[in-house]
């Protein structure tokens, strides 16, 4: 069987790409993938070394991987072996193979009926062996990975450990070896030029020719040992006509080495006075760039620390109740429906619902909210949060990839792998950057050879090598993605999850913030404050009928009515012919009687006169309550007033949003008087009231027309269209899944202040990106002419290739460390009490 296909609705496929070193690499990988038939869009991220590929129709992963390999890079494909039970015929084999191939990221699957095994090739990073095994098990054939190690799964963070001490360790060892080998070369060559005593020692005890042969040997070891990685990648890229960063290093150091080698062993080939050697330049170039890459790798490791911390939050086991006893069980053996016991101080292992006991849970690592949250029977708890005081039991509702922590990690990973519109300029430049640099280097060589002072050949070589080495597309390629990596990671720590990386840029540009009222400005837990009866009706008659209808509704008002009914010992009865009119009300038949509950507009449509409650309804509205009416059998039965208290943080959050220069507009289905009363108390300048759910989209458009780019914050199902219509949609994380899926940014907790944090963080990240891009472009614009010799006519200054290598390494390091400053970003309320962050990104 060959490559599988993915459902286009499942979203982009993420593939790791190894061997990229600069923005030119990114452009070539994107071009190669984009040429594969069926690819809809592709975005390659240098910082995360990931390619995000969307397909039109079936996903041709095999074709994409081949394209990446042909371009001179590598997408890691892993092979796993599985033990499969219950297969009895070829149809079983086909079913299992189809199950394997249905997993996003699987390239090839072969199943052997005789041995009861399956071999699967899959893209490392796009899926896991566990997910592949689960797919076959769910198809009816219990499947387990056959692992070469006996210890089972690697603990959380093991992959990061392998990276740090595998590839990262190899790079550090290569750098150390290069330093050891380069030092004698520098001492012999530069020491002789700078210190007469060293020169005399070399001449008297070693000899000039012997010294050059030693330098040749040591430099060869540097170039073809630690530096071989540049030639291994750069030369094939050059031969393909697609040079990149490694090609520049290989050309520069190789040219200096070749020239010096000829000058050492065949000096007669050169004009008099031009047979100088530049072994130290070749060795130092490679060594400095290795040092730069080592520092850059460590810094990039720190940049991804946030997501590693998230992964590290996961518990390793849970105490599952089995026959009344708490049995410690590995997390991968915990299933939905299990009952888990949590003691004080323990980490909650998975998501669930409390069924016994109570406690306070520290959810700060997921929501950013510092105060522990009370949890009692019926409350939801999330895996990786910490139980602080009491002991309780909960029923497992979500495990593995379905947990809140896993969802957060996925959101962060998706955002970190995305590309912002601002990066388009860098991409355009880097597409032709390296070929242009090579052309400039050749022109520089020719001009110096023809017009330069004696020894012209030496000057021409030095200038050409300096141009090749100082050019740095790495910095341009890293400028945007490294800031996204750090910014989104910091956001996750603060409870702000950017589901789409582009939202970082869009949110920084918004000028207005539209806010839904219920569950966003208010607590989202309404209370029934008034139940006034019309003449001819009693509470005992009306409340059970109203509660029965509201039991079928998802509106927050229904929660308040049902809670009041429960206090009266009322159990809602069965209903028939239930119907809802969003923004108006609900109606149904209960015990043969027609019951309708809704706004005054709804009553008017039904022909029910609600004017008898005009005064009390107006008074309730001035108190911030939402007045509704109930009609039974076409007669007005009751005035229902519901109050949803404003959240404690709403006023401070509104002030923080205004401090960011945003115009605040409340968009609500409530009547105008109630809405304006709440807006006045919170500090919101504008209100658009009595808006139906489908009218919120028009409200967003109206706000955009008045103020410019607009963000919308909401939490309910009826907010989803507005979230999608806004320039940026922000969903309260405690809201519905529909709202979260429609949003660009998710605020993990219910604190509206996180919206101000999101805006401030997006603006700090964009400033940081612009600084990086400015540095990367300005660096090349200024220093390439200097390397070419622009200062020589006026000042007699010709840039050494060694200094060029140091400057090139510094350029990338600067960009990475500048992005790391975003790790110190603090929310406005923390800055206000003295956090020394200031203007994080400038």
PDB file of N, CA, C and O in Angstrom, residues 11 29 70 244 266 300-301 333 360 397 402 442 447 457 477 482 569 643 656 684 692 714 805 821:
ATOM      1  N   UNK A  11      -7.645  20.025   8.339  1.00  0.00           N
ATOM      2  CA  UNK A  11      -6.695  21.101   8.497  1.00  0.00           C
ATOM      3  C   UNK A  11      -5.342  20.765   7.913  1.00  0.00           C
ATOM      4  O   UNK A  11      -5.119  19.688   7.371  1.00  0.00           O
ATOM      5  N   UNK A  29      12.151  25.390   0.057  1.00  0.00           N
ATOM      6  CA  UNK A  29      11.279  24.316   0.520  1.00  0.00           C
ATOM      7  C   UNK A  29       9.829  24.625   0.164  1.00  0.00           C
ATOM      8  O   UNK A  29       9.083  23.754  -0.302  1.00  0.00           O
ATOM      9  N   UNK A  70      14.218  16.196  -2.772  1.00  0.00           N
ATOM     10  CA  UNK A  70      14.820  16.651  -4.024  1.00  0.00           C
ATOM     11  C   UNK A  70      15.400  18.055  -3.887  1.00  0.00           C
ATOM     12  O   UNK A  70      16.373  18.408  -4.556  1.00  0.00           O
ATOM     13  N   UNK A 244      22.186  28.505  -0.891  1.00  0.00           N
ATOM     14  CA  UNK A 244      21.645  29.005   0.367  1.00  0.00           C
ATOM     15  C   UNK A 244      22.788  29.362   1.299  1.00  0.00           C
ATOM     16  O   UNK A 244      23.927  29.508   0.847  1.00  0.00           O
ATOM     17  N   UNK A 266      52.194  25.808  -4.448  1.00  0.00           N
ATOM     18  CA  UNK A 266      52.540  26.193  -5.822  1.00  0.00           C
ATOM     19  C   UNK A 266      52.654  27.715  -5.915  1.00  0.00           C
ATOM     20  O   UNK A 266      51.925  28.373  -6.672  1.00  0.00           O
ATOM     21  N   UNK A 300      17.289  29.299  20.688  1.00  0.00           N
ATOM     22  CA  UNK A 300      16.036  28.805  20.121  1.00  0.00           C
ATOM     23  C   UNK A 300      15.414  27.764  21.042  1.00  0.00           C
ATOM     24  O   UNK A 300      14.188  27.648  21.139  1.00  0.00           O
ATOM     25  N   UNK A 301      16.266  27.009  21.735  1.00  0.00           N
ATOM     26  CA  UNK A 301      15.739  26.071  22.727  1.00  0.00           C
ATOM     27  C   UNK A 301      15.022  26.797  23.843  1.00  0.00           C
ATOM     28  O   UNK A 301      13.955  26.384  24.296  1.00  0.00           O
ATOM     29  N   UNK A 333      -3.268   4.349  30.522  1.00  0.00           N
ATOM     30  CA  UNK A 333      -4.223   3.284  30.833  1.00  0.00           C
ATOM     31  C   UNK A 333      -5.514   3.824  31.449  1.00  0.00           C
ATOM     32  O   UNK A 333      -6.440   3.070  31.733  1.00  0.00           O
ATOM     33  N   UNK A 360     -10.104  23.502  46.422  1.00  0.00           N
ATOM     34  CA  UNK A 360      -9.709  24.644  45.604  1.00  0.00           C
ATOM     35  C   UNK A 360      -8.580  24.184  44.698  1.00  0.00           C
ATOM     36  O   UNK A 360      -7.635  23.530  45.146  1.00  0.00           O
ATOM     37  N   UNK A 397     -13.616  12.505  31.946  1.00  0.00           N
ATOM     38  CA  UNK A 397     -14.414  12.827  30.754  1.00  0.00           C
ATOM     39  C   UNK A 397     -13.565  12.947  29.490  1.00  0.00           C
ATOM     40  O   UNK A 397     -14.056  12.752  28.386  1.00  0.00           O
ATOM     41  N   UNK A 402      -7.563  14.745  23.797  1.00  0.00           N
ATOM     42  CA  UNK A 402      -8.820  15.481  23.965  1.00  0.00           C
ATOM     43  C   UNK A 402      -8.812  16.403  25.175  1.00  0.00           C
ATOM     44  O   UNK A 402      -9.744  17.187  25.359  1.00  0.00           O
ATOM     45  N   UNK A 442      31.295  38.189  -6.966  1.00  0.00           N
ATOM     46  CA  UNK A 442      32.062  38.028  -8.210  1.00  0.00           C
ATOM     47  C   UNK A 442      32.420  39.381  -8.812  1.00  0.00           C
ATOM     48  O   UNK A 442      33.545  39.587  -9.301  1.00  0.00           O
ATOM     49  N   UNK A 447      36.335  43.771  -9.850  1.00  0.00           N
ATOM     50  CA  UNK A 447      36.693  45.184  -9.728  1.00  0.00           C
ATOM     51  C   UNK A 447      38.005  45.366  -8.986  1.00  0.00           C
ATOM     52  O   UNK A 447      38.852  46.191  -9.376  1.00  0.00           O
ATOM     53  N   UNK A 457      45.360  40.768  -6.456  1.00  0.00           N
ATOM     54  CA  UNK A 457      44.719  39.457  -6.328  1.00  0.00           C
ATOM     55  C   UNK A 457      44.363  39.154  -4.880  1.00  0.00           C
ATOM     56  O   UNK A 457      43.274  38.651  -4.583  1.00  0.00           O
ATOM     57  N   UNK A 477      15.400  35.242   7.801  1.00  0.00           N
ATOM     58  CA  UNK A 477      14.495  34.099   7.926  1.00  0.00           C
ATOM     59  C   UNK A 477      13.979  33.894   9.333  1.00  0.00           C
ATOM     60  O   UNK A 477      12.858  33.437   9.537  1.00  0.00           O
ATOM     61  N   UNK A 482      10.887  33.477  14.935  1.00  0.00           N
ATOM     62  CA  UNK A 482      11.418  33.345  16.294  1.00  0.00           C
ATOM     63  C   UNK A 482      10.617  34.213  17.261  1.00  0.00           C
ATOM     64  O   UNK A 482      10.372  33.840  18.406  1.00  0.00           O
ATOM     65  N   UNK A 569     -38.354  23.013  44.677  1.00  0.00           N
ATOM     66  CA  UNK A 569     -38.626  21.577  44.606  1.00  0.00           C
ATOM     67  C   UNK A 569     -39.368  21.166  43.356  1.00  0.00           C
ATOM     68  O   UNK A 569     -40.033  20.120  43.335  1.00  0.00           O
ATOM     69  N   UNK A 643     -30.941  38.788  36.546  1.00  0.00           N
ATOM     70  CA  UNK A 643     -29.745  39.603  36.679  1.00  0.00           C
ATOM     71  C   UNK A 643     -28.515  38.729  36.516  1.00  0.00           C
ATOM     72  O   UNK A 643     -28.403  37.687  37.164  1.00  0.00           O
ATOM     73  N   UNK A 656      -8.105  48.741  31.002  1.00  0.00           N
ATOM     74  CA  UNK A 656      -6.868  48.292  30.359  1.00  0.00           C
ATOM     75  C   UNK A 656      -6.995  48.307  28.839  1.00  0.00           C
ATOM     76  O   UNK A 656      -6.060  48.681  28.125  1.00  0.00           O
ATOM     77  N   UNK A 684     -17.732  51.300  29.400  1.00  0.00           N
ATOM     78  CA  UNK A 684     -17.759  51.057  27.955  1.00  0.00           C
ATOM     79  C   UNK A 684     -18.463  52.226  27.278  1.00  0.00           C
ATOM     80  O   UNK A 684     -19.548  52.637  27.707  1.00  0.00           O
ATOM     81  N   UNK A 692     -30.137  40.600  17.464  1.00  0.00           N
ATOM     82  CA  UNK A 692     -30.293  39.163  17.321  1.00  0.00           C
ATOM     83  C   UNK A 692     -28.924  38.529  17.047  1.00  0.00           C
ATOM     84  O   UNK A 692     -28.004  39.209  16.599  1.00  0.00           O
ATOM     85  N   UNK A 714     -16.413  37.002  22.651  1.00  0.00           N
ATOM     86  CA  UNK A 714     -17.655  36.329  23.006  1.00  0.00           C
ATOM     87  C   UNK A 714     -17.386  34.938  23.531  1.00  0.00           C
ATOM     88  O   UNK A 714     -16.257  34.450  23.512  1.00  0.00           O
ATOM     89  N   UNK A 805      32.790  37.056   9.375  1.00  0.00           N
ATOM     90  CA  UNK A 805      32.175  35.847   9.951  1.00  0.00           C
ATOM     91  C   UNK A 805      31.600  36.131  11.328  1.00  0.00           C
ATOM     92  O   UNK A 805      30.501  35.687  11.671  1.00  0.00           O
ATOM     93  N   UNK A 821      13.509  38.587  24.482  1.00  0.00           N
ATOM     94  CA  UNK A 821      13.049  39.598  25.441  1.00  0.00           C
ATOM     95  C   UNK A 821      11.549  39.524  25.666  1.00  0.00           C
ATOM     96  O   UNK A 821      11.040  39.974  26.700  1.00  0.00           O
TER      97      UNK A 821
END
